[in-house]
Tab-separated table of C-alpha atoms and ligand atoms in Angstrom:
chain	number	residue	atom	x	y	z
A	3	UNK	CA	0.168	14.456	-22.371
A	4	UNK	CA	-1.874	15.719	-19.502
A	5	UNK	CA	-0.990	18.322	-17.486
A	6	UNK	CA	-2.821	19.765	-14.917
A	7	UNK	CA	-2.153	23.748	-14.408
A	8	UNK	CA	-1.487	23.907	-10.702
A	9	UNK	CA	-0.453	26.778	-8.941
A	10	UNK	CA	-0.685	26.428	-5.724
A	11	UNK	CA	0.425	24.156	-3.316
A	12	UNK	CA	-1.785	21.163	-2.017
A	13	UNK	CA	-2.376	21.693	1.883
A	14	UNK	CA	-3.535	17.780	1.531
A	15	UNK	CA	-0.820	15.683	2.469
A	16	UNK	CA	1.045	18.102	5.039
A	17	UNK	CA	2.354	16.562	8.720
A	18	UNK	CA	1.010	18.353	11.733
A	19	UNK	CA	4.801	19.900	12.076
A	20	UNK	CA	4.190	21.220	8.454
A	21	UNK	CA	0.774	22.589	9.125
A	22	UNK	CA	2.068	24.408	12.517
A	23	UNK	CA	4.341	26.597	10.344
A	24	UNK	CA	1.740	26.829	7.510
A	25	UNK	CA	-0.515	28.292	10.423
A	26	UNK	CA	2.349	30.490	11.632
A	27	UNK	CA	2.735	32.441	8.538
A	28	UNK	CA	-0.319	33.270	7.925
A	29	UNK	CA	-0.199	34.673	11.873
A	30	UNK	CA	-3.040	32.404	13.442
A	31	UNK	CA	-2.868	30.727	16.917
A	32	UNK	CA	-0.873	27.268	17.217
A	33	UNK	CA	-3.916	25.268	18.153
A	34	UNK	CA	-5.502	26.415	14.524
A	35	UNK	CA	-3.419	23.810	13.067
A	36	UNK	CA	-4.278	20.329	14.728
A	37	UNK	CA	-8.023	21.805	13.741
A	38	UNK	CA	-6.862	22.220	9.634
A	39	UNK	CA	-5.203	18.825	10.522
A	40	UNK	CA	-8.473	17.075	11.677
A	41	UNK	CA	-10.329	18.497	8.974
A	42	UNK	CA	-7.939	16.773	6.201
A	43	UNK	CA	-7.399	13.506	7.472
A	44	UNK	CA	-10.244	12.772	10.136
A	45	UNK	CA	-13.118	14.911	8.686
A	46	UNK	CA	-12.157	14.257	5.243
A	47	UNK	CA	-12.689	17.964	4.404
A	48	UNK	CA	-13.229	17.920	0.516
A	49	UNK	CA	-12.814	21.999	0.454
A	50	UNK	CA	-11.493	24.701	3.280
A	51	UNK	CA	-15.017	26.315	3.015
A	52	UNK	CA	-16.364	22.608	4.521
A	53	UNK	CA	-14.267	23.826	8.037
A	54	UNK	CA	-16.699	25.299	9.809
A	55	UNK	CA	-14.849	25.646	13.116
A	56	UNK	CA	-12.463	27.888	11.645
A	57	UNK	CA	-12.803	32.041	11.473
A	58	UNK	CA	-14.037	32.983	7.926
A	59	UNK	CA	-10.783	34.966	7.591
A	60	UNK	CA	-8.391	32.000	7.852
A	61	UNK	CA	-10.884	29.820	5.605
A	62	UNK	CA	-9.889	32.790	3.251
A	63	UNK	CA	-6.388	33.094	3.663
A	64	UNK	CA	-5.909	29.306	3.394
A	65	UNK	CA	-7.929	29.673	0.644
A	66	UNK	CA	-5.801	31.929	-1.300
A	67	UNK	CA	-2.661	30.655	-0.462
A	68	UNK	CA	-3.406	26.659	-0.595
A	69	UNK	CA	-5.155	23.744	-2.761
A	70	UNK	CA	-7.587	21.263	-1.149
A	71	UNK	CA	-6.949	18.114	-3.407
A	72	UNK	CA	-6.913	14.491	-3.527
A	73	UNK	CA	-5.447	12.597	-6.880
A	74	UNK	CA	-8.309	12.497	-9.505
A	75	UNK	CA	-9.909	8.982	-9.728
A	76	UNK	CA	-10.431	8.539	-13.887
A	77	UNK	CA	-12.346	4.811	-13.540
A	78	UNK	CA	-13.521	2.611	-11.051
A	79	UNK	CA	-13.892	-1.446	-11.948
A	80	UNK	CA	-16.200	-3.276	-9.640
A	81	UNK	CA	-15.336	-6.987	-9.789
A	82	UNK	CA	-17.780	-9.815	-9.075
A	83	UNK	CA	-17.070	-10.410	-5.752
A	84	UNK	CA	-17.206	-6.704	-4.698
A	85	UNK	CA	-13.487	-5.824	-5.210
A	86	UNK	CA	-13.349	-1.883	-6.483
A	87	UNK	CA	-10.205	-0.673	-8.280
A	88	UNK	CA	-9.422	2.851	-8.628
A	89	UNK	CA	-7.301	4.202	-11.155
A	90	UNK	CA	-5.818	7.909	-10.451
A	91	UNK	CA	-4.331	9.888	-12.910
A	92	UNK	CA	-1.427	12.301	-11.279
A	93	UNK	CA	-0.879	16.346	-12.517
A	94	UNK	CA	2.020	14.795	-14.732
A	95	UNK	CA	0.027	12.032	-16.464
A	96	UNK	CA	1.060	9.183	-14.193
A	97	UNK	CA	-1.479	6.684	-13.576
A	98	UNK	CA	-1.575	4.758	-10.011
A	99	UNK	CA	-3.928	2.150	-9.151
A	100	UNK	CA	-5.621	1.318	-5.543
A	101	UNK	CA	-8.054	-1.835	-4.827
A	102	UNK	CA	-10.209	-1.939	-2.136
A	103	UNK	CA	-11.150	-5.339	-0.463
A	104	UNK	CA	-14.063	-6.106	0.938
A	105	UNK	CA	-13.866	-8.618	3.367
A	106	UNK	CA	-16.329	-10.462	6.308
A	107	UNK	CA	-14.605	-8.881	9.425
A	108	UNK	CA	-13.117	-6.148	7.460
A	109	UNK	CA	-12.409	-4.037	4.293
A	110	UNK	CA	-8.889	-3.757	3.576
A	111	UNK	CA	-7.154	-0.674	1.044
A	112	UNK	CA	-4.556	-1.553	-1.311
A	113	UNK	CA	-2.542	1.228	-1.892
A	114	UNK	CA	0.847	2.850	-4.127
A	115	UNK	CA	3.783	3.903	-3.260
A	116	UNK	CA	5.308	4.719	-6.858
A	117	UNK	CA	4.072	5.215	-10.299
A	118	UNK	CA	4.980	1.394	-12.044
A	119	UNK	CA	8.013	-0.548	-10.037
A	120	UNK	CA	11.481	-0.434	-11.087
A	121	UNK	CA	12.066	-3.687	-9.196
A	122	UNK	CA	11.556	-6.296	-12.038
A	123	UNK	CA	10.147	-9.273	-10.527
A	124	UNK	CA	9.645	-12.051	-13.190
A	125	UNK	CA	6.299	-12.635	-12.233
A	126	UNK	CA	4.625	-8.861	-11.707
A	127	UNK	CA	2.587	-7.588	-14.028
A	128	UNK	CA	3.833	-3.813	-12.580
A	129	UNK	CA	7.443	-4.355	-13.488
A	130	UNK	CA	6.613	-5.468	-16.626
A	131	UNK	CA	4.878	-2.342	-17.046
A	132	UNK	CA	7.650	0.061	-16.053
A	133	UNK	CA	8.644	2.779	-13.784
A	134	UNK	CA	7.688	6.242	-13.457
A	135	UNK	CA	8.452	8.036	-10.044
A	136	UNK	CA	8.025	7.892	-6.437
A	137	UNK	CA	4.771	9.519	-4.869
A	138	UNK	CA	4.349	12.112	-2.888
A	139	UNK	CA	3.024	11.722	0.382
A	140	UNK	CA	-0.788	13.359	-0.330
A	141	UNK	CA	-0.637	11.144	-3.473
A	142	UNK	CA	-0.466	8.468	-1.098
A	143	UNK	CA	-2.744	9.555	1.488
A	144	UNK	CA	-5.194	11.031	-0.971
A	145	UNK	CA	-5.674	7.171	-2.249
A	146	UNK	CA	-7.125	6.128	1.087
A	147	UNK	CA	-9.182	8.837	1.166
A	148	UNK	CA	-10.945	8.551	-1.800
A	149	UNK	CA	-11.436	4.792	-1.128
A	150	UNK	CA	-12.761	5.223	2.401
A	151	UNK	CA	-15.508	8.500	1.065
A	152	UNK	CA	-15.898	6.014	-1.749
A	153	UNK	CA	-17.010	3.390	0.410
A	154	UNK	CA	-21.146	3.993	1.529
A	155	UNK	CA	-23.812	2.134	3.512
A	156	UNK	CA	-24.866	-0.817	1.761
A	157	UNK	CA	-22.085	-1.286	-0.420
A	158	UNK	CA	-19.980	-4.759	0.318
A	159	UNK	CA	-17.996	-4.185	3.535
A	160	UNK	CA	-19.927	-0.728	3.718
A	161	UNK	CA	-21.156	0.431	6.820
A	162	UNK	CA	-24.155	-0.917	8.210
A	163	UNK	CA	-24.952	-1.113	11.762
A	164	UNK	CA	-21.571	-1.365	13.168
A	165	UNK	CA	-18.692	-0.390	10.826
A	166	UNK	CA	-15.892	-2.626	9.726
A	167	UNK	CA	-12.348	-1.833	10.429
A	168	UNK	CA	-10.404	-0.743	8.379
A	169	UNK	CA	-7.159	-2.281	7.251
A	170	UNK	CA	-4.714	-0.906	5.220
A	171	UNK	CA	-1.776	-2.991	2.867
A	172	UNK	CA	1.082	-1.037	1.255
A	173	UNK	CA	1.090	-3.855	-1.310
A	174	UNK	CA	0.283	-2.129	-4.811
A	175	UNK	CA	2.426	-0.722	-7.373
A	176	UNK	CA	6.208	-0.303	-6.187
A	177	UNK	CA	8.572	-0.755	-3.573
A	178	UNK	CA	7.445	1.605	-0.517
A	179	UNK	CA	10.956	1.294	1.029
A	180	UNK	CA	12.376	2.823	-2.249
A	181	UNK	CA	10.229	5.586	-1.338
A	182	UNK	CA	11.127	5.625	2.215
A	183	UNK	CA	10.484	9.412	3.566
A	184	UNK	CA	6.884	9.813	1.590
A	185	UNK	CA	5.816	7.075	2.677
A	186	UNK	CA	6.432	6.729	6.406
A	187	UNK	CA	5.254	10.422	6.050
A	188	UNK	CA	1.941	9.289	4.755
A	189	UNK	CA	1.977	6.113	7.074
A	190	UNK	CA	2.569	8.449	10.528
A	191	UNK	CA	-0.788	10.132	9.356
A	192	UNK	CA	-2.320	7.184	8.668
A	193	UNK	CA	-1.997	6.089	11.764
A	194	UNK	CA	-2.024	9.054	14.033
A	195	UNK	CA	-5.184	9.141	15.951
A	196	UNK	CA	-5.827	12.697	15.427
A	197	UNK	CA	-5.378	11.950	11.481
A	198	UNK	CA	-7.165	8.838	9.767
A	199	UNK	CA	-6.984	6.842	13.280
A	200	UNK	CA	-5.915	3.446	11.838
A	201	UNK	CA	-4.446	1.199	14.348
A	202	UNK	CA	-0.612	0.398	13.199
A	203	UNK	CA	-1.975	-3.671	14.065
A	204	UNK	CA	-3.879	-3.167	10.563
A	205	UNK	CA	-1.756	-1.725	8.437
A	206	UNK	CA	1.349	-4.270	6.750
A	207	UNK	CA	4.138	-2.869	4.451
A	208	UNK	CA	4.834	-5.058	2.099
A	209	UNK	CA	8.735	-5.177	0.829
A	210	UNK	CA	11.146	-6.799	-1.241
A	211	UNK	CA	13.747	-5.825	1.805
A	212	UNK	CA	15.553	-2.622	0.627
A	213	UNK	CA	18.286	-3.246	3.948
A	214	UNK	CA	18.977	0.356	5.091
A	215	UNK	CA	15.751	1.589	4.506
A	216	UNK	CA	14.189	-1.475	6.492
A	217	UNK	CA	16.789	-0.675	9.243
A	218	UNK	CA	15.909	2.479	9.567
A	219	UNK	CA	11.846	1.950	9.702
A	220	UNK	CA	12.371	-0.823	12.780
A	221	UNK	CA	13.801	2.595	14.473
A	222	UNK	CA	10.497	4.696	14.052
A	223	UNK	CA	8.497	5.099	16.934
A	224	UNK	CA	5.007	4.401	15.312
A	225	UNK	CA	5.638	1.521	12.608
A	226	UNK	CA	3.096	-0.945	10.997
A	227	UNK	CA	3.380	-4.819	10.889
A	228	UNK	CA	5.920	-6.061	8.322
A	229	UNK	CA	5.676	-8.586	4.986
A	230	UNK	CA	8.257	-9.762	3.421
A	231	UNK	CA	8.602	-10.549	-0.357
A	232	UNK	CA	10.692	-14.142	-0.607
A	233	UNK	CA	9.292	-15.931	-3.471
A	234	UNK	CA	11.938	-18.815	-3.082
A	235	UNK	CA	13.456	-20.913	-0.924
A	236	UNK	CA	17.399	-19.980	-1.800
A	237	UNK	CA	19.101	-17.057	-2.860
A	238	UNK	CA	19.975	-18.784	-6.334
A	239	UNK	CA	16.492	-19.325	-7.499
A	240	UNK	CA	15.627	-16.072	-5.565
A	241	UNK	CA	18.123	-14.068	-8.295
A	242	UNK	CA	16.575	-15.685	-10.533
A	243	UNK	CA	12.746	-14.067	-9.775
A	244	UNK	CA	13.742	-11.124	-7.917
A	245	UNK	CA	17.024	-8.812	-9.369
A	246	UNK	CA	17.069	-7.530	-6.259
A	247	UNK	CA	18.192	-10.483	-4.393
A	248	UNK	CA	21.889	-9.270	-6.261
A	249	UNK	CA	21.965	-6.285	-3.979
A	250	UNK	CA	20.266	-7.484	-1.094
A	251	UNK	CA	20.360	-11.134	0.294
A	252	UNK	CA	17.816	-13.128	0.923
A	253	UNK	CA	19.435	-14.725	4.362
A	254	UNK	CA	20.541	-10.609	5.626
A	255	UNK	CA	16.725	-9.661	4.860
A	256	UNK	CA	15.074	-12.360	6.647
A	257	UNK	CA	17.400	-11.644	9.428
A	258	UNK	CA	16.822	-7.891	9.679
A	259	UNK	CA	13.125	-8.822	9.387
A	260	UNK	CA	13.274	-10.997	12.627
A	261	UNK	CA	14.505	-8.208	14.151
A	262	UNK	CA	11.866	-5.723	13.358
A	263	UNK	CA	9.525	-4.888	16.192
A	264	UNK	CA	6.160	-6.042	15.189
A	265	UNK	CA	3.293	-3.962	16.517
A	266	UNK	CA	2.212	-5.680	19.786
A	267	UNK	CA	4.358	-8.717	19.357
A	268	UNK	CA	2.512	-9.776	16.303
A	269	UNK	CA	4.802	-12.022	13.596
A	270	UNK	CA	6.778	-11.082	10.583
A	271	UNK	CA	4.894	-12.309	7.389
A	272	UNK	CA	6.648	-14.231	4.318
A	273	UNK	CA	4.657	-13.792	1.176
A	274	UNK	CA	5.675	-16.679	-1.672
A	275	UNK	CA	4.274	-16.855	-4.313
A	276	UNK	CA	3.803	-19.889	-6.136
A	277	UNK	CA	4.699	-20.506	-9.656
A	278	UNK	CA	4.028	-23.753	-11.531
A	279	UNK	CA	7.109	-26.151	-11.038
A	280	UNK	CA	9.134	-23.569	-10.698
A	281	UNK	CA	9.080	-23.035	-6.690
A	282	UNK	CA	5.870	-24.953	-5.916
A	283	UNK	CA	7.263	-27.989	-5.107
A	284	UNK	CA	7.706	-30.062	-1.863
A	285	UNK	CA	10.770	-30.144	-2.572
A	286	UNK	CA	10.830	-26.179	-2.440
A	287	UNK	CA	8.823	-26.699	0.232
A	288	UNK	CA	10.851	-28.648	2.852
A	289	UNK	CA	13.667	-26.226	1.921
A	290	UNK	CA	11.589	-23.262	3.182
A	291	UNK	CA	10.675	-25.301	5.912
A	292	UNK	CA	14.208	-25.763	6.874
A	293	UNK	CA	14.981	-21.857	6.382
A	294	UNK	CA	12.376	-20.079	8.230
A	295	UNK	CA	12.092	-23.050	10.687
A	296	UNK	CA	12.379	-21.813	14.478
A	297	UNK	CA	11.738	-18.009	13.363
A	298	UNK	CA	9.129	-15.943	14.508
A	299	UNK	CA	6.486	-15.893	11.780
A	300	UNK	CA	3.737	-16.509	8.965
A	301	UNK	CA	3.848	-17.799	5.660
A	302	UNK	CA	1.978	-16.393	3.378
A	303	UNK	CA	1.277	-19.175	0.589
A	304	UNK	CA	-0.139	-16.576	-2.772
A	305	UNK	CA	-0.737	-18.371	-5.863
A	306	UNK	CA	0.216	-16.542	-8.938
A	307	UNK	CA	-2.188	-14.673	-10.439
A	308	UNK	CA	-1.790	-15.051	-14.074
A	309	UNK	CA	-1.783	-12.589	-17.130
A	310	UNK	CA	-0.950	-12.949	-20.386
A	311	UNK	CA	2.350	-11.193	-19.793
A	312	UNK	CA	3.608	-13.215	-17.295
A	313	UNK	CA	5.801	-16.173	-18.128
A	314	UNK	CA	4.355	-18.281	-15.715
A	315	UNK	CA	1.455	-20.204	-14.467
A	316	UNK	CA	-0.856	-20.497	-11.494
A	317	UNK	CA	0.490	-23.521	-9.749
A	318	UNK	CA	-2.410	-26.505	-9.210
A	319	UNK	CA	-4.767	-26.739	-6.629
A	320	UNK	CA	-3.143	-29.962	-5.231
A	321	UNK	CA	0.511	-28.611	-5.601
A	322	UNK	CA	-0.860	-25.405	-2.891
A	323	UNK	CA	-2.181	-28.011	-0.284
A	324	UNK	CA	0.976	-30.085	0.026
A	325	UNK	CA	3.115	-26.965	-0.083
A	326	UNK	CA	0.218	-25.741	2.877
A	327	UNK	CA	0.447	-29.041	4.287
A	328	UNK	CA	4.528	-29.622	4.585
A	329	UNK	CA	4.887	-26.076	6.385
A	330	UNK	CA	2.317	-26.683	8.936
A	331	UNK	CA	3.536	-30.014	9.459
A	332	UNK	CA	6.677	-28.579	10.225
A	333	UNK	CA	5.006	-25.925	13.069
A	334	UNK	CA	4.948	-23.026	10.725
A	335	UNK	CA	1.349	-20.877	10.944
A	336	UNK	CA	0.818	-21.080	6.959
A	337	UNK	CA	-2.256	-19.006	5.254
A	338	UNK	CA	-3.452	-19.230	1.510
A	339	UNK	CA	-4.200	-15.643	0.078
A	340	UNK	CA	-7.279	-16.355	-1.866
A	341	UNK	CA	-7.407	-14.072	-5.218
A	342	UNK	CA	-9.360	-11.290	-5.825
A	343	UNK	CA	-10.442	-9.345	-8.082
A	344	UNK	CA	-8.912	-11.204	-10.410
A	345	UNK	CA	-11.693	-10.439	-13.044
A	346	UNK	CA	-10.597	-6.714	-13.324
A	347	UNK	CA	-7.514	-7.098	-12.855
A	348	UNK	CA	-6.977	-6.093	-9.261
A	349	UNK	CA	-5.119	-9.005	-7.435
A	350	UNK	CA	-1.866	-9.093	-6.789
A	351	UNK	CA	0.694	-8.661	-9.059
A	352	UNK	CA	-1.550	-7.476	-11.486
A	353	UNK	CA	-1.871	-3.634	-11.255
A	354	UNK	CA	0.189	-2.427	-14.284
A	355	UNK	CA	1.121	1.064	-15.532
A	356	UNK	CA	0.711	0.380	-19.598
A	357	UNK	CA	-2.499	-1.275	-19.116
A	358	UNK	CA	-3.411	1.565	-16.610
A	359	UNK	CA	-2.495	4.649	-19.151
A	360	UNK	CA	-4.516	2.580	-21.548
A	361	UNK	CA	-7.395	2.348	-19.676
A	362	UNK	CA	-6.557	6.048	-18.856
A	363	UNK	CA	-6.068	7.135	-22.143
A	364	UNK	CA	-9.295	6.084	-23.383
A	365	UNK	CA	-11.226	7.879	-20.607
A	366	UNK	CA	-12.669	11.644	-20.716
A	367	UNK	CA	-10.235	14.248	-19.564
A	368	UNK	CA	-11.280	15.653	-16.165
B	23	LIG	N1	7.281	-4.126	-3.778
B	23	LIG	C1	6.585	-4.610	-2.616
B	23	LIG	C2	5.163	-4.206	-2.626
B	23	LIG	C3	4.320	-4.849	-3.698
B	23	LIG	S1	3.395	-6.043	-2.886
B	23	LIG	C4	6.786	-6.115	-2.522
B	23	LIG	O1	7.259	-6.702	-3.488
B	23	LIG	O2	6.520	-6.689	-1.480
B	23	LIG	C5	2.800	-7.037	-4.055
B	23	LIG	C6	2.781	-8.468	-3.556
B	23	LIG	O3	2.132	-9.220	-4.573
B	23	LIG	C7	4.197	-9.009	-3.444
B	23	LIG	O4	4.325	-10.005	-2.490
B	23	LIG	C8	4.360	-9.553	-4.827
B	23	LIG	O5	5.411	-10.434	-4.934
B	23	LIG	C9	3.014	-10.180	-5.064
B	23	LIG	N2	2.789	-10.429	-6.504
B	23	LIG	C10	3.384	-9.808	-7.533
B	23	LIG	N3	2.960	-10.306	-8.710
B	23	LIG	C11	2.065	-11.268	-8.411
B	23	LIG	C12	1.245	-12.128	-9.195
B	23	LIG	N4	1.267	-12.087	-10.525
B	23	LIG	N5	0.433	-12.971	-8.555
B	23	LIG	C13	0.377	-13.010	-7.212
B	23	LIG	N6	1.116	-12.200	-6.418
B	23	LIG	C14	1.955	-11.340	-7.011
């Protein structure tokens, strides 16, 4: 196995609270710190000898005392239709996967939240795969990074003339809310405007709806728009996709999502996902209807995206439109999340740990 021989502590990754003390120690004025802080998330410093702001002798002293470091990116797949997915492999051998998205009015990052999932859903290619561990918060953070120095004029969504916002999805491998405190640490960088400066309007946590952990994010003072994992229109056939729905129900989760405070009064999302005869029907359909009917919200209608090792199939073309159609009839705002990446593996559902260590495996040790 690979294991990277680290001995000091990454300085990537650390809140401004942390940095304040870090600064402290090493007996430098407070104000030092919300410079070291632009540097790593708004500069994208790559090294402390990059600050230039800062006295030589506390580039030093950082120096000697602190790493500079973002995850190491092993491959990146380019799909035809200008999807990018990164794979990362971690200081204990874990491999992670981010996708980036390029889009017409704006490039969206996929990122992590754990090594594999240990939720199980019958129909993800990353619970199939496993779990490993919960990330750490510059593990997190270091993934938009890399995506966003990654990304260059020219490229698809690139920068040219005016630049594209950026929009950020915590919808890759694992459940972020079973990694609650690394990743609302990473998030409150994210979207502090002294750190990476993205607006908490474009940046959706996607969940299964871990209860107390969702409780307690609606209670944070910065928090980003929510998506809910539903799948199916009852809690039997629900328990039969999801495990999960055993410990948490799907009629207490939809209701402690309708009480989470959107960002600017913007709606909670329901992601379904639609498997061949299984929930794609209108039958399933006018029973979702009935359920989320006169709540605050958006369906979000995602076809499966196949692999061999899922037990299921892409529903048809014609069963999406009248599942579409039979929500919106019914006054629900309904979208269709059109694959990507698909071709390398990138699109939903389909970033998996095995596959990943494969891939990983194969490539030249860095
Ligand atoms: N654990 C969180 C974050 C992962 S998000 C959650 O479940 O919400 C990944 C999204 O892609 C979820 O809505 C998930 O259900 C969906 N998904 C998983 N496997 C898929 C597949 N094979 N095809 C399409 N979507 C899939």
């Amino acid at each position: 196995m690979y294991h990277r021989n680290v001995s000091k502590a990454n300085l990537f990754g650390l809140e401004k609270t942390a940095l304040r003390g870090v600064v402290h120690e090493l007996g430098e004025p407070a104000y030092r710190a919300g410079q070291v802080y632009s540097w790593l998330y708004k500069r994208r410093a790559r090294s402390f000898a990059d600050m230039t702001n800062l006295a030589k002798g506390l580039r030093q002293k950082l120096e000697e005392a602190w790493d500079l470091r973002w995850p190491a990116v092993v491959e990146t797949s380019v799909s035809a239709d200008g999807t990018r997915k990164y794979l990362f492999r971690l200081d204990d051998g874990a491999t992670i996967e981010s996708v980036y998205i390029p889009e017409e009015s704006r490039r969206t990052i996929c990122i992590s939240t754990q090594a594999g999932c240990p939720l199980k859903c019958a129909f993800c290619l990353t619970g199939i795969g496993g779990y490993k561990r919960n990330l750490k918060p510059w593990e997190i953070l270091g993934q938009v990074a890399t995506v966003m120095e990654d990304i260059r004029p020219g490229d698809p969504g690139g920068e040219h003339g005016e630049a594209l916002p950026w929009n950020i999805v915590v919808m890759g491998m694992g459940e972020p809310l079973l990694n609650y405190e690394a990743t609302v640490s990473a998030l409150r960088v994210l979207m502090d405007s002294e750190g990476f400066g993205v607006s908490p309007r474009k940046l959706t946590l996607s969940t299964v709806g871990i209860l107390p952990a969702l409780e307690k994010l609606a209670e944070e003072p910065v928090r980003p728009n929510l998506a809910i994992s539903l799948h199916a229109p009852n809690a039997v056939l629900r328990r039969a996709l999801m495990p999960i729905e055993e410990k948490y129900r799907l009629q207490d989760v939809i209701a402690a999502a309708q009480k989470y405070p959107i960002p600017r009064g913007g709606l909670v999302t329901y992601e379904y996902v639609l498997l061949r005869g299984v929930n794609d029907t209108e039958g399933h359909a006018r029973e979702l209807l009935a359920l989320l009917r006169g709540t605050r919200c958006k369906v979000n209608l995602i076809p499966l995206n196949p692999a061999a090792e899922i037990p299921f199939k892409a529903p048809t073309t014609a069963a999406v439109d009248a599942f579409a159609r039979i929500l919106a009839l019914g006054n629900l705002t309904v979208s269709v999340r059109r694959p990507r990446g698909q071709d390398i593996l990138a699109a939903c559902g389909q970033l998996n740990l095995k596959r990943a260590s494969a891939v990983g495996a194969a490539a030249p040790a860095i």
